[in-house]
Amino acid sequence: MGLIAALIASPAWSQESKSPGYTADEAASFAEMHALESEVGPEKRAFVEEQLELTPQEGSKFWPIYDAYQEALRGFNQRRLDNILKYARAYNAGAIDDATATAIAEDALDLEKDEAVKMEHTFRKLRKVVPAVKAVRYLQVENKLRAIVRFEQAAQVPLAG
């Protein structure tokens, strides 16, 4: 993900800000992320549809739950990137103090908990509208796709030091 590389690797960001709290470069990176989400969304939906082989009746109940979960994921993605941005700013400044490191870690842990709770809630809703095996398959597909994204993010974030 070039976005994360841009956030981490750019030690001198512009001081102009088009969005509250973001420099112009950061705002442009976030705009790029949102554009990518919009572009990938239909492809992801088609992939999920192919993997689940939903009947029309199942699909009419599944897709609203899926769409709500995707909206929640956009919020989680924004939170995760905001947290990476906090880390990038501290890292690029040359040192991460204990208070900053603790705040970043607590935000990351809270995000993990919130994301797990939302996935559990989504799974419970899906079990009521599609066969359990399809709800589990969706959980697997979503977790695998998220793991790929998370791996790419983690590969580009240097260790604190």
C-alpha positions as MATLAB code, in Angstrom:
seq = 'MGLIAALIASPAWSQESKSPGYTADEAASFAEMHALESEVGPEKRAFVEEQLELTPQEGSKFWPIYDAYQEALRGFNQRRLDNILKYARAYNAGAIDDATATAIAEDALDLEKDEAVKMEHTFRKLRKVVPAVKAVRYLQVENKLRAIVRFEQAAQVPLAG';
ca = [
       0.000    0.000    0.000;
       1.654    3.159   -1.210;
      -0.451    5.226    1.175;
       1.232    3.817    4.241;
       4.647    4.159    2.672;
       3.858    7.792    1.944;
       2.759    8.379    5.524;
       5.789    6.686    7.037;
       8.511    7.658    4.581;
       7.753   11.347    4.198;
       9.672   13.145    6.949;
       8.862   16.646    5.731;
       5.152   17.075    5.190;
       3.622   20.277    3.939;
       2.178   22.522    6.644;
      -0.890   23.359    4.557;
      -4.023   21.560    5.637;
      -7.164   20.980    3.613;
      -8.750   18.870    6.391;
      -8.650   19.638   10.112;
      -5.515   18.124   11.612;
      -4.066   16.877    8.313;
      -1.408   18.432    6.149;
      -2.163   18.729    2.447;
      -0.068   15.614    1.752;
      -1.855   13.642    4.469;
      -5.269   14.770    3.223;
      -4.284   13.731   -0.305;
      -3.202   10.310    0.991;
      -6.510    9.834    2.770;
      -8.393   10.921   -0.359;
      -6.397    8.330   -2.296;
      -7.355    5.675    0.277;
     -11.047    6.553   -0.032;
     -10.839    6.469   -3.829;
      -9.186    3.039   -3.661;
     -11.919    1.788   -1.309;
     -14.549    2.976   -3.798;
     -12.756    1.268   -6.669;
     -12.127   -2.029   -4.876;
     -15.562   -2.242   -3.250;
     -17.440   -3.639   -6.277;
     -14.645   -6.145   -6.963;
     -14.721   -7.317   -3.358;
     -18.490   -7.651   -3.471;
     -18.266   -9.762   -6.637;
     -15.586  -11.943   -5.031;
     -17.720  -12.473   -1.916;
     -20.729  -13.273   -4.081;
     -18.705  -15.850   -5.999;
     -17.400  -17.444   -2.797;
     -20.778  -17.681   -1.048;
     -22.984  -18.756   -3.974;
     -26.026  -17.103   -2.413;
     -29.507  -17.836   -3.668;
     -31.525  -14.743   -4.629;
     -33.521  -15.078   -1.398;
     -30.339  -15.365    0.711;
     -28.759  -12.456   -1.159;
     -31.683  -10.151   -0.440;
     -31.066  -10.650    3.278;
     -27.274  -10.960    3.173;
     -26.303   -7.840    1.199;
     -27.777   -5.225    3.566;
     -25.810   -6.797    6.438;
     -22.702   -6.956    4.254;
     -23.087   -3.307    3.244;
     -23.451   -2.201    6.873;
     -20.324   -4.147    7.789;
     -18.374   -2.632    4.900;
     -19.364    0.827    6.131;
     -18.084   -0.086    9.595;
     -14.838   -1.332    8.019;
     -14.336    2.054    6.364;
     -14.523    3.623    9.809;
     -12.077    1.067   11.204;
      -9.733    1.705    8.268;
      -9.854    5.434    8.976;
      -9.091    4.857   12.657;
      -6.226    2.513   11.797;
      -4.713    4.993    9.345;
      -5.122    7.844   11.832;
      -3.218    5.741   14.358;
      -0.508    4.937   11.808;
      -0.318    8.659   11.077;
       0.250    9.418   14.780;
       3.008    6.835   14.774;
       4.498    8.176   11.531;
       4.602   11.713   12.890;
       6.375   10.578   16.064;
       8.716    8.259   14.137;
       9.598   10.966   11.626;
      10.306   13.387   14.476;
      13.106   11.049   15.513;
      11.867    9.597   18.772;
       8.760    8.089   20.273;
       8.343    8.813   23.959;
       6.611    6.443   26.361;
       3.394    8.471   26.531;
       3.035    8.556   22.737;
       3.896    4.869   22.423;
       1.322    3.989   25.087;
      -1.392    6.113   23.442;
      -0.716    4.570   20.043;
      -0.780    1.047   21.512;
      -4.003    1.688   23.434;
      -5.681    3.073   20.308;
      -4.560    0.010   18.331;
      -5.826   -2.385   21.005;
      -9.166   -0.569   21.283;
      -9.529   -0.761   17.515;
      -8.851   -4.510   17.525;
     -11.513   -5.022   20.201;
     -14.061   -2.853   18.394;
     -13.429   -4.610   15.105;
     -13.808   -8.049   16.712;
     -17.071   -7.024   18.391;
     -18.451   -5.721   15.082;
     -17.463   -8.921   13.262;
     -19.109  -11.035   15.957;
     -22.273   -8.928   15.746;
     -22.282   -9.230   11.951;
     -21.764  -12.979   12.115;
     -24.681  -13.378   14.541;
     -26.926  -11.388   12.193;
     -25.810  -13.422    9.181;
     -26.481  -16.736   10.919;
     -30.132  -15.717   11.110;
     -30.492  -15.029    7.379;
     -28.204  -17.518    5.601;
     -27.100  -21.076    6.386;
     -24.412  -21.191    9.073;
     -21.861  -22.599    6.634;
     -22.282  -19.523    4.408;
     -22.006  -17.176    7.378;
     -18.794  -18.956    8.412;
     -17.496  -18.850    4.840;
     -18.107  -15.103    4.736;
     -16.263  -14.711    8.035;
     -13.344  -16.664    6.553;
     -13.302  -14.656    3.324;
     -13.453  -11.352    5.183;
     -10.721  -12.416    7.615;
      -8.446  -13.561    4.804;
      -8.901  -10.329    2.863;
      -8.315   -8.263    6.009;
      -5.198  -10.320    6.801;
      -3.713   -9.488    3.400;
      -4.307   -5.776    3.936;
      -2.992   -5.901    7.496;
       0.137   -7.776    6.367;
       0.864   -5.132    3.741;
       0.381   -2.402    6.349;
       2.583   -4.137    8.903;
       5.339   -4.740    6.372;
       5.655   -1.011    5.770;
       5.585    0.222    9.374;
       9.006    0.193   11.028;
       9.333   -1.027   14.604;
       9.284    1.581   17.350;
      12.674    2.556   18.536;
];
